Coordinates of C-alpha atoms in Angstrom, one line a residue:
M1 CA 28.9 25.3 -38.6
A2 CA 28.5 21.6 -39.1
S3 CA 28.1 21.7 -42.7
G4 CA 31.0 24.2 -42.8
G5 CA 30.0 26.6 -45.5
G6 CA 27.7 29.8 -45.4
V7 CA 27.9 30.8 -41.9
H8 CA 29.2 33.9 -39.7
A9 CA 29.5 34.1 -36.4
T10 CA 27.3 36.6 -34.4
L11 CA 30.1 37.1 -31.7
G12 CA 33.8 36.6 -30.9
L13 CA 34.6 36.2 -35.0
T14 CA 34.8 32.4 -34.4
I15 CA 34.0 30.7 -37.5
P16 CA 34.3 26.8 -37.7
A17 CA 36.7 25.0 -39.7
S18 CA 35.2 22.8 -42.9
T19 CA 33.9 19.4 -41.6
D20 CA 36.4 16.4 -42.1
W21 CA 34.5 13.4 -41.5
P22 CA 36.5 10.0 -41.6
Q23 CA 36.0 8.5 -45.3
V24 CA 36.3 4.8 -44.6
S25 CA 35.7 1.8 -46.9
F26 CA 34.1 -1.3 -45.3
S27 CA 34.1 -4.8 -46.9
A28 CA 33.2 -8.1 -45.1
K29 CA 35.2 -10.9 -46.4
E30 CA 35.3 -14.8 -45.8
I31 CA 39.2 -15.2 -45.7
D32 CA 41.8 -16.7 -43.2
F33 CA 43.6 -13.7 -41.4
S34 CA 46.9 -15.1 -42.1
E35 CA 46.2 -14.3 -45.7
W36 CA 45.6 -10.8 -45.2
K37 CA 48.2 -8.2 -45.8
G38 CA 48.2 -4.5 -44.8
D39 CA 48.9 -2.0 -41.7
L40 CA 47.1 -3.3 -38.9
L41 CA 45.5 -6.7 -38.0
I42 CA 43.1 -6.7 -35.0
V43 CA 42.1 -9.9 -33.4
V44 CA 39.1 -9.5 -30.4
V45 CA 39.5 -11.6 -27.5
S46 CA 37.6 -12.1 -24.3
K47 CA 38.9 -13.4 -21.1
E48 CA 38.1 -16.8 -21.8
D49 CA 39.6 -16.6 -25.2
L50 CA 42.9 -15.9 -23.4
S51 CA 43.2 -19.1 -21.2
K52 CA 46.3 -21.4 -21.6
D53 CA 46.9 -25.0 -20.9
E54 CA 49.5 -26.8 -18.5
N55 CA 52.3 -25.6 -21.6
S56 CA 51.3 -22.0 -21.3
K57 CA 49.6 -22.6 -25.2
F58 CA 46.5 -20.7 -26.0
I59 CA 43.5 -23.3 -25.8
N60 CA 41.6 -21.2 -28.3
S61 CA 42.3 -22.5 -31.6
T62 CA 42.4 -19.2 -33.6
L63 CA 44.7 -17.6 -30.8
K64 CA 46.9 -21.0 -31.0
K65 CA 47.3 -20.7 -34.9
L66 CA 48.2 -16.9 -34.7
D67 CA 50.6 -17.4 -31.9
G68 CA 52.3 -20.2 -34.0
L69 CA 52.4 -17.6 -37.2
L70 CA 54.1 -15.6 -34.8
N71 CA 56.6 -17.7 -32.9
G72 CA 55.4 -17.3 -29.6
V73 CA 55.4 -13.6 -29.2
L74 CA 51.5 -13.3 -28.8
G75 CA 51.7 -15.7 -25.7
E76 CA 54.5 -14.1 -24.4
A77 CA 53.4 -10.4 -24.9
S78 CA 49.9 -11.0 -23.2
T79 CA 51.7 -12.2 -20.2
E80 CA 54.3 -9.7 -20.0
E81 CA 51.7 -6.8 -20.3
D82 CA 49.3 -8.5 -18.0
F83 CA 46.9 -8.5 -20.9
K84 CA 43.2 -9.9 -19.6
G85 CA 40.8 -9.1 -22.6
K86 CA 39.2 -6.6 -20.3
A87 CA 36.3 -4.5 -22.2
G88 CA 38.5 -1.5 -23.8
Q89 CA 41.9 -2.8 -23.3
S90 CA 44.4 -3.1 -26.1
M91 CA 47.7 -4.2 -26.6
V92 CA 49.7 -3.4 -30.3
L93 CA 53.1 -5.3 -31.4
R94 CA 55.2 -4.1 -34.1
L95 CA 55.9 -7.1 -36.3
P96 CA 58.1 -6.5 -39.3
G97 CA 58.6 -9.4 -41.9
F98 CA 55.2 -10.4 -41.9
G99 CA 52.1 -9.5 -44.3
F100 CA 50.8 -6.9 -41.7
R101 CA 52.8 -4.4 -39.7
R102 CA 51.1 -4.4 -36.7
L103 CA 49.1 -6.8 -34.6
G104 CA 46.6 -5.4 -32.5
V105 CA 44.9 -7.4 -29.5
V106 CA 41.4 -5.8 -28.3
G107 CA 39.7 -7.0 -25.2
L108 CA 36.1 -7.7 -25.3
G109 CA 35.3 -8.1 -22.0
R110 CA 33.2 -10.9 -21.2
D111 CA 32.1 -13.9 -23.3
I112 CA 31.4 -12.9 -26.8
T113 CA 28.3 -15.0 -26.6
S114 CA 26.6 -12.6 -24.2
T115 CA 27.5 -9.0 -25.3
V116 CA 25.4 -6.4 -27.2
A117 CA 25.6 -3.7 -29.9
A118 CA 27.4 -1.3 -27.4
S119 CA 30.0 -4.0 -26.6
Y120 CA 30.8 -4.5 -30.6
Q121 CA 30.7 -0.4 -31.2
G122 CA 33.2 -0.2 -28.1
I123 CA 35.5 -2.3 -29.9
G124 CA 35.1 -0.6 -33.1
E125 CA 36.0 2.8 -31.5
T126 CA 39.2 1.1 -29.8
V127 CA 40.0 0.0 -33.1
G128 CA 39.3 3.5 -34.4
A129 CA 41.8 4.8 -31.6
I130 CA 44.6 2.4 -32.5
A131 CA 44.5 3.1 -35.9
K132 CA 44.3 6.9 -35.6
A133 CA 47.5 6.6 -33.1
V134 CA 49.6 4.4 -35.3
Q135 CA 48.8 6.2 -38.5
A136 CA 47.7 3.0 -40.3
N137 CA 46.0 3.3 -44.1
S138 CA 44.5 -0.1 -43.8
A139 CA 43.4 -2.6 -41.0
A140 CA 41.5 -5.9 -40.7
I141 CA 39.7 -7.1 -37.7
F142 CA 38.3 -11.0 -36.7
L143 CA 37.2 -12.3 -33.4
A144 CA 38.9 -14.8 -32.1
S145 CA 35.9 -17.1 -30.9
V146 CA 33.6 -15.9 -34.3
Q147 CA 32.3 -19.6 -33.8
D148 CA 30.0 -18.9 -31.1
I149 CA 27.9 -16.1 -32.8
S150 CA 25.0 -17.0 -34.7
E151 CA 24.5 -15.8 -37.8
G152 CA 21.7 -13.2 -37.1
S153 CA 24.4 -11.6 -34.4
K154 CA 27.2 -11.5 -36.7
L155 CA 25.5 -8.8 -38.8
V156 CA 24.7 -6.8 -35.6
A157 CA 28.6 -7.3 -34.7
A158 CA 29.5 -6.5 -38.2
S159 CA 27.7 -3.2 -38.5
A160 CA 28.5 -1.8 -34.4
I161 CA 32.1 -2.5 -35.0
A162 CA 31.9 -0.6 -38.4
S163 CA 30.1 2.5 -36.8
G164 CA 32.5 2.1 -33.8
V165 CA 35.7 2.4 -36.1
V166 CA 34.4 5.5 -37.7
L167 CA 33.0 7.2 -34.5
G168 CA 36.4 6.3 -32.9
L169 CA 38.1 7.9 -35.7
Y170 CA 36.2 11.2 -35.7
E171 CA 37.5 14.0 -33.7
D172 CA 35.7 17.5 -33.8
N173 CA 38.4 19.9 -34.4
R174 CA 36.3 22.6 -36.3
Y175 CA 37.4 25.0 -33.4
K176 CA 41.0 24.1 -32.7
S177 CA 43.7 26.2 -34.9
E178 CA 45.4 22.9 -35.4
S179 CA 44.5 19.2 -35.9
K180 CA 45.5 16.3 -37.8
K181 CA 43.6 13.9 -40.2
P182 CA 42.9 10.3 -39.8
L183 CA 44.8 8.0 -42.3
L184 CA 42.5 5.1 -42.3
K185 CA 40.5 4.5 -45.6
S186 CA 40.1 0.8 -45.6
V187 CA 38.6 -1.8 -42.9
D188 CA 38.5 -5.6 -43.6
I189 CA 35.8 -7.0 -41.3
I190 CA 36.8 -11.2 -41.5
G191 CA 34.7 -13.8 -40.7
L192 CA 31.6 -12.4 -40.0
G193 CA 29.9 -13.2 -43.2
S194 CA 29.9 -12.0 -46.8
G195 CA 27.4 -10.9 -49.5
E196 CA 24.4 -8.4 -49.5
D197 CA 23.0 -8.6 -46.6
I198 CA 26.1 -7.6 -44.3
D199 CA 26.9 -5.1 -47.4
K200 CA 23.3 -3.6 -46.9
R201 CA 24.1 -3.6 -43.1
L202 CA 27.5 -1.7 -43.3
E203 CA 26.2 0.7 -45.5
K204 CA 23.4 1.6 -43.2
S205 CA 25.8 1.9 -40.2
N206 CA 28.0 4.4 -42.6
A207 CA 24.6 6.3 -42.9
V208 CA 23.7 6.2 -39.2
C209 CA 27.2 7.5 -38.3
S210 CA 27.1 10.5 -40.4
G211 CA 23.9 11.2 -38.4
I212 CA 25.3 10.9 -35.2
I213 CA 28.4 12.7 -36.1
F214 CA 25.9 15.7 -37.3
A215 CA 24.3 15.7 -34.3
K216 CA 27.4 15.8 -32.2
E217 CA 28.9 18.8 -34.0
L218 CA 25.4 20.6 -33.8
V219 CA 26.0 20.2 -29.8
N220 CA 29.3 21.0 -29.8
S221 CA 28.7 24.0 -31.7
P222 CA 28.7 27.2 -29.2
A223 CA 25.7 29.6 -28.9
N224 CA 27.8 32.4 -30.6
V225 CA 27.8 30.3 -33.5
L226 CA 24.7 28.0 -33.5
T227 CA 21.8 30.3 -32.8
P228 CA 18.1 29.5 -33.4
A229 CA 18.8 30.9 -37.3
I230 CA 22.0 28.8 -37.9
L231 CA 20.4 25.6 -36.5
A232 CA 17.5 26.4 -39.2
E233 CA 19.6 26.7 -41.3
E234 CA 21.4 23.5 -40.8
A235 CA 18.1 21.6 -40.7
S236 CA 17.1 23.1 -44.0
Q237 CA 20.4 22.1 -45.6
V238 CA 19.5 18.4 -44.6
A239 CA 16.3 18.5 -46.6
S240 CA 17.9 20.3 -49.3
M241 CA 20.4 17.4 -49.5
Y242 CA 17.6 15.1 -49.9
S243 CA 15.2 17.1 -51.5
D244 CA 13.6 14.1 -53.3
V245 CA 12.2 13.2 -50.0
F246 CA 12.1 15.9 -47.7
T247 CA 10.5 19.4 -47.4
A248 CA 11.2 22.1 -44.9
K249 CA 9.0 24.7 -43.5
I250 CA 10.9 27.3 -41.1
L251 CA 8.4 29.9 -39.4
N252 CA 9.8 33.2 -38.0
E253 CA 8.1 34.9 -35.0
E254 CA 5.5 37.0 -36.9
Q255 CA 4.2 33.4 -38.2
C256 CA 4.6 31.9 -34.9
K257 CA 2.3 34.8 -33.4
E258 CA -0.3 34.0 -35.8
L259 CA -0.2 30.2 -34.8
K260 CA -0.7 31.7 -31.0
M261 CA 2.5 29.7 -29.6
G262 CA 2.6 32.1 -26.6
S263 CA 4.5 29.7 -24.4
Y264 CA 7.2 29.0 -27.1
L265 CA 7.5 32.9 -27.7
G266 CA 7.4 34.1 -24.1
V267 CA 10.7 32.0 -23.7
A268 CA 12.3 33.3 -26.6
A269 CA 11.3 37.4 -26.1
A270 CA 14.7 38.2 -24.0
S271 CA 17.0 37.1 -26.8
S272 CA 18.5 39.4 -29.4
N273 CA 18.9 36.4 -31.6
P274 CA 15.1 35.8 -33.1
P275 CA 13.5 32.4 -32.6
R276 CA 13.0 29.8 -35.3
F277 CA 10.1 27.2 -35.8
I278 CA 11.4 24.4 -37.8
H279 CA 9.3 21.6 -39.6
L280 CA 11.0 19.1 -41.6
C281 CA 8.9 16.3 -43.3
Y282 CA 10.0 13.4 -44.9
R283 CA 7.9 11.7 -47.4
P284 CA 8.8 8.1 -48.8
P285 CA 9.7 8.2 -52.5
N286 CA 6.8 6.3 -53.7
G287 CA 4.5 8.1 -51.6
D288 CA 2.6 5.3 -49.7
V289 CA 2.1 6.2 -46.6
K290 CA 0.6 3.6 -44.0
T291 CA 1.7 5.5 -40.9
K292 CA 2.6 9.0 -39.7
I293 CA 4.8 9.8 -36.8
A294 CA 6.9 12.9 -35.7
I295 CA 10.2 13.3 -33.8
V296 CA 10.1 16.8 -31.6
G297 CA 13.0 17.7 -30.3
K298 CA 14.1 20.8 -27.7
G299 CA 15.9 23.5 -29.4
L300 CA 17.3 25.7 -26.8
T301 CA 20.5 26.9 -28.4
F302 CA 21.6 28.8 -25.3
D303 CA 19.8 28.4 -21.9
S304 CA 20.7 30.8 -19.1
G305 CA 17.8 30.1 -16.9
G306 CA 16.4 33.5 -17.5
Y307 CA 15.3 35.6 -14.2
N308 CA 15.8 32.3 -12.6
I309 CA 19.2 32.3 -13.6
K310 CA 21.5 29.4 -13.2
T311 CA 23.9 30.4 -10.4
G312 CA 26.3 28.3 -8.1
P313 CA 28.1 25.2 -8.1
G314 CA 27.1 22.5 -10.3
C315 CA 24.1 24.7 -12.2
S316 CA 26.4 24.0 -15.5
I317 CA 25.7 27.2 -17.2
E318 CA 28.9 27.1 -19.2
I319 CA 27.5 24.2 -21.0
M320 CA 24.0 25.3 -21.8
K321 CA 25.1 25.4 -25.4
F322 CA 23.9 21.5 -25.4
D323 CA 20.3 22.2 -24.3
M324 CA 19.6 21.5 -28.1
G325 CA 20.6 18.2 -27.7
G326 CA 17.1 17.0 -28.5
S327 CA 16.7 18.6 -31.8
A328 CA 20.2 17.5 -32.6
A329 CA 19.1 14.0 -32.2
A330 CA 15.9 14.5 -34.3
F331 CA 18.0 16.2 -37.2
G332 CA 20.7 13.5 -37.3
A333 CA 18.1 11.2 -37.4
A334 CA 16.4 12.9 -40.5
K335 CA 19.9 12.8 -41.9
V336 CA 19.7 9.3 -41.8
I337 CA 16.2 8.7 -42.9
G338 CA 16.9 10.8 -45.8
Q339 CA 19.7 8.3 -47.1
I340 CA 18.0 5.0 -46.2
K341 CA 14.8 6.2 -47.5
P342 CA 12.3 3.9 -45.5
P343 CA 8.7 3.4 -47.5
G344 CA 5.4 3.3 -45.9
V345 CA 6.2 6.0 -43.1
E346 CA 5.8 9.6 -43.0
V347 CA 8.1 11.3 -40.3
H348 CA 8.0 15.2 -39.5
F349 CA 11.0 16.5 -37.7
I350 CA 9.6 19.5 -35.4
V351 CA 11.8 21.9 -33.1
A352 CA 10.8 25.0 -31.5
A353 CA 14.2 26.9 -31.5
C354 CA 15.6 29.6 -29.5
E355 CA 17.4 31.0 -26.5
N356 CA 16.7 31.6 -22.9
M357 CA 18.1 35.2 -21.9
I358 CA 17.6 38.0 -19.7
S359 CA 16.6 41.2 -20.8
G360 CA 13.9 43.7 -20.2
T361 CA 11.8 42.0 -23.0
G362 CA 12.1 38.7 -20.8
M363 CA 9.5 36.9 -19.3
R364 CA 9.6 37.4 -15.6
P365 CA 8.7 34.9 -12.8
G366 CA 4.9 34.9 -12.2
D367 CA 4.0 35.8 -15.9
I368 CA 1.1 34.4 -17.4
V369 CA 1.4 32.6 -21.2
T370 CA -0.8 31.2 -23.2
A371 CA -0.1 28.4 -25.2
S372 CA -1.6 27.2 -28.7
N373 CA -4.1 24.8 -27.6
G374 CA -5.6 27.8 -25.5
K375 CA -4.3 26.4 -22.1
T376 CA -2.7 29.1 -19.8
I377 CA 0.4 28.7 -17.5
E378 CA 1.9 30.8 -14.4
V379 CA 5.6 30.7 -14.9
N380 CA 6.9 30.2 -11.6
N381 CA 10.4 29.4 -12.9
T382 CA 12.0 30.6 -15.7
D383 CA 14.8 28.0 -15.8
A384 CA 11.5 25.5 -16.6
E385 CA 11.6 26.7 -20.1
G386 CA 12.3 23.5 -22.2
R387 CA 8.5 22.3 -21.5
L388 CA 7.3 25.8 -22.5
T389 CA 8.8 25.6 -26.0
L390 CA 7.8 21.6 -26.3
A391 CA 4.4 22.4 -25.5
D392 CA 3.9 24.5 -28.6
A393 CA 5.6 21.9 -30.4
L394 CA 3.8 19.3 -29.6
V395 CA 0.2 20.9 -30.3
Y396 CA 1.6 21.7 -33.9
A397 CA 2.7 17.8 -34.2
C398 CA -0.6 16.9 -33.0
N399 CA -1.9 19.2 -36.0
Q400 CA -0.1 17.4 -38.4
G401 CA -2.1 14.4 -38.1
V402 CA 0.3 11.7 -36.6
E403 CA -0.5 8.7 -34.8
K404 CA 2.5 8.9 -32.8
I405 CA 4.9 11.4 -31.3
V406 CA 8.5 10.8 -29.3
D407 CA 9.9 14.1 -27.9
L408 CA 13.7 14.1 -26.8
A409 CA 14.6 16.9 -24.3
T410 CA 17.4 18.1 -22.1
L411 CA 14.5 18.7 -19.4
T412 CA 15.6 17.7 -16.0
G413 CA 18.3 17.8 -13.5
A414 CA 16.1 15.1 -11.6
C415 CA 16.3 12.9 -14.6
I416 CA 20.2 12.4 -14.5
V417 CA 20.1 12.5 -10.4
A418 CA 17.4 9.4 -10.8
L419 CA 19.4 7.6 -13.7
G420 CA 22.7 8.7 -14.0
P421 CA 24.6 10.1 -16.6
S422 CA 24.3 7.7 -19.6
I423 CA 20.6 6.3 -18.9
A424 CA 18.0 8.3 -20.7
G425 CA 14.4 8.1 -18.8
I426 CA 11.0 7.4 -21.1
F427 CA 8.1 8.5 -20.1
T428 CA 4.6 7.5 -21.7
P429 CA 1.0 6.3 -20.8
C430 CA 1.5 3.7 -23.9
D431 CA 2.6 0.4 -23.3
E432 CA 2.9 -0.4 -27.4
L433 CA 5.1 2.9 -27.9
A434 CA 7.6 2.0 -24.9
K435 CA 7.8 -1.4 -26.3
E436 CA 8.7 0.1 -29.6
I437 CA 11.6 2.3 -28.0
T438 CA 12.9 -0.2 -26.0
T439 CA 13.0 -3.0 -28.9
A440 CA 14.6 -0.4 -31.3
S441 CA 17.4 0.5 -28.3
E442 CA 18.1 -3.3 -27.8
V443 CA 19.4 -3.0 -31.5
T444 CA 21.4 0.0 -31.1
G445 CA 22.6 -0.5 -27.7
E446 CA 21.4 2.5 -26.1
K447 CA 20.2 2.8 -22.5
F448 CA 16.5 3.7 -21.6
W449 CA 14.7 3.2 -18.5
R450 CA 10.8 3.6 -18.1
M451 CA 9.8 5.8 -15.6
P452 CA 6.6 6.3 -14.1
L453 CA 4.0 8.6 -15.2
D454 CA 1.6 9.1 -12.2
D455 CA -1.0 11.6 -12.5
S456 CA -1.7 11.7 -8.8
Y457 CA 1.3 14.0 -9.0
W458 CA -0.2 16.4 -11.2
E459 CA -1.7 18.3 -8.3
S460 CA 1.5 19.8 -7.3
M461 CA 1.4 21.7 -11.3
K462 CA -2.0 23.5 -10.4
S463 CA -2.0 27.4 -10.4
G464 CA -4.5 29.5 -8.4
V465 CA -4.6 32.4 -11.5
A466 CA -4.0 30.0 -14.2
D467 CA -4.6 26.5 -15.6
M468 CA -1.1 25.1 -14.3
V469 CA 2.2 26.3 -13.3
N470 CA 5.2 25.3 -15.1
S471 CA 7.3 23.8 -12.1
G472 CA 6.0 21.9 -9.5
G473 CA 9.1 21.9 -7.1
R474 CA 12.2 19.4 -6.7
Q475 CA 10.5 16.2 -5.8
G476 CA 9.7 13.9 -8.8
G477 CA 10.9 16.7 -11.0
A478 CA 11.4 14.4 -14.5
I479 CA 8.0 13.1 -13.7
L480 CA 6.1 16.7 -13.4
A481 CA 8.1 17.5 -16.2
A482 CA 6.5 14.8 -18.6
L483 CA 3.0 15.1 -16.9
F484 CA 3.4 18.9 -17.9
L485 CA 4.1 18.1 -21.6
K486 CA 1.1 15.6 -21.3
Q487 CA -1.4 18.5 -21.1
F488 CA -0.3 19.6 -25.0
V489 CA -0.9 16.1 -26.4
D490 CA -3.8 15.0 -28.3
E491 CA -5.6 11.8 -26.2
K492 CA -6.1 10.3 -29.7
V493 CA -2.4 10.4 -30.2
Q494 CA 0.4 7.9 -28.6
W495 CA 3.1 10.0 -27.1
M496 CA 6.5 9.8 -25.3
H497 CA 8.8 11.7 -23.7
I498 CA 12.6 11.2 -23.6
D499 CA 14.7 12.7 -21.3
V500 CA 18.2 12.7 -22.4
A501 CA 19.4 15.5 -19.8
G502 CA 22.2 12.9 -19.1
P503 CA 23.7 10.6 -21.8
V504 CA 23.8 13.6 -24.6
W505 CA 26.8 15.1 -23.1
N506 CA 30.1 13.1 -22.0
D507 CA 31.3 15.1 -18.8
K508 CA 34.7 13.5 -18.9
K509 CA 35.6 14.6 -22.6
H510 CA 33.4 17.5 -22.3
I511 CA 31.8 16.7 -25.8
A512 CA 28.7 15.6 -27.0
T513 CA 27.7 11.9 -27.7
G514 CA 25.1 12.2 -30.5
F515 CA 22.5 9.9 -28.5
G516 CA 19.1 9.4 -29.8
V517 CA 20.1 9.2 -33.3
S518 CA 20.3 5.3 -33.9
T519 CA 17.7 4.3 -31.5
L520 CA 15.6 7.0 -33.4
V521 CA 16.1 5.8 -36.8
E522 CA 15.4 2.1 -35.5
W523 CA 12.0 3.3 -34.4
V524 CA 11.3 5.3 -37.8
L525 CA 12.3 1.8 -39.6
S526 CA 10.1 0.1 -37.2
N527 CA 7.1 1.8 -38.2
S528 CA 8.0 1.3 -42.0
S529 CA 6.8 -1.0 -44.7
Q530 CA 10.8 -2.0 -44.6
V531 CA 10.1 -4.5 -41.8

């Protein structure tokens, strides 16, 4: 699996190869780009930077100097290649006889003063892809209009570029019979500052990348490898790796019965792979805690839909390994928090992991299950199962004495219809918590949009024979799902539900994105004594 050790496939004899994550050393330097020597020199340009005067010479002073150094080659090439500096656009020139073997030009897309962290990360990903393609061992990156960036933005730019490079280099080849390893070992970031502050940012970005890659590998792993027990094993390994600040508690089916988790166990009943309830707890090194928070992730390692089986075009049953994307984000964030070790905050990472399958022991439409808070649920749709597992997980989280809970779940197709594939929907009755997550996302560049949580919609979730049904129909489906979860949260606890059904998976590339990890980390840090 993601950690590469001690895992045996339950089906198909498939055992993933060991993980080979990019190991890149980043340095922030204040030198002139013309002094740098190595394999690949990258200049980042906006459309405005490429403007030329009446003599077809660059107006931008940096590009004018670079073009002079190259005897006009850059100006000629940009015209011949019709290079416009669009986002993601790149051009590579081989330049024998200079201190660098190749020059890469990467487009920023718009004026550098108006970009966000996501733009800088995109630049880094392009650089990583170029370095991989040309098999560079060393690279340097500088911005043509670095003088237009504020000092605070320089730190953001440097860390986002560094993150992008690592993520651009990374490729999940664990299930391929042949793969190439990236050669890039060192990257110098020029002109964005130097010293302790930027070094700390770069160190943090490296930690966040490790969490994002971990989350990607969890989601990418097929259900015949990543069973609930293996997901629990992976989480336990995170706790073991950072045992100075983490403890792990894994509950089996019998222990969950003792806690009366009927809603969760109803979903798990049909699978031959037993459920695992996973609880990681982070406590700061010095023991002082001012805030207790919880991150709850949906952990369906495969979702067939149950007796309401997923059928027909668009049902996406073939990618339902991704239905544990919320738990992957939670455990990815845990891995980062274990490295950063923020003071003053206690964090509970909670996942009710299981499979939603079909068998004679399985939950049927019309069955009634009882959650651990005593509320009864008529299951009118076995494919609305994620909320049933989260119900008991949220009750458990509240019982840990936390003040705030954020849950993440690939919960509804309705949210993808509403917001598309790259924006997560957030639902909360708490304006303060909404602001915290929104502020965190502004740092990371991940996209969230607050959705309404109208209690009047709850009327359609009433049951004639139980306290509620688990599905209220197609209209407002994402809102109804959030209202269902609200029934299992203590009113004294600030709570937010995040529907990540769209952004955790990249349909074009057929791979996981690692969405949510970086924003969760920023949220935890905002609740720590570190700020």
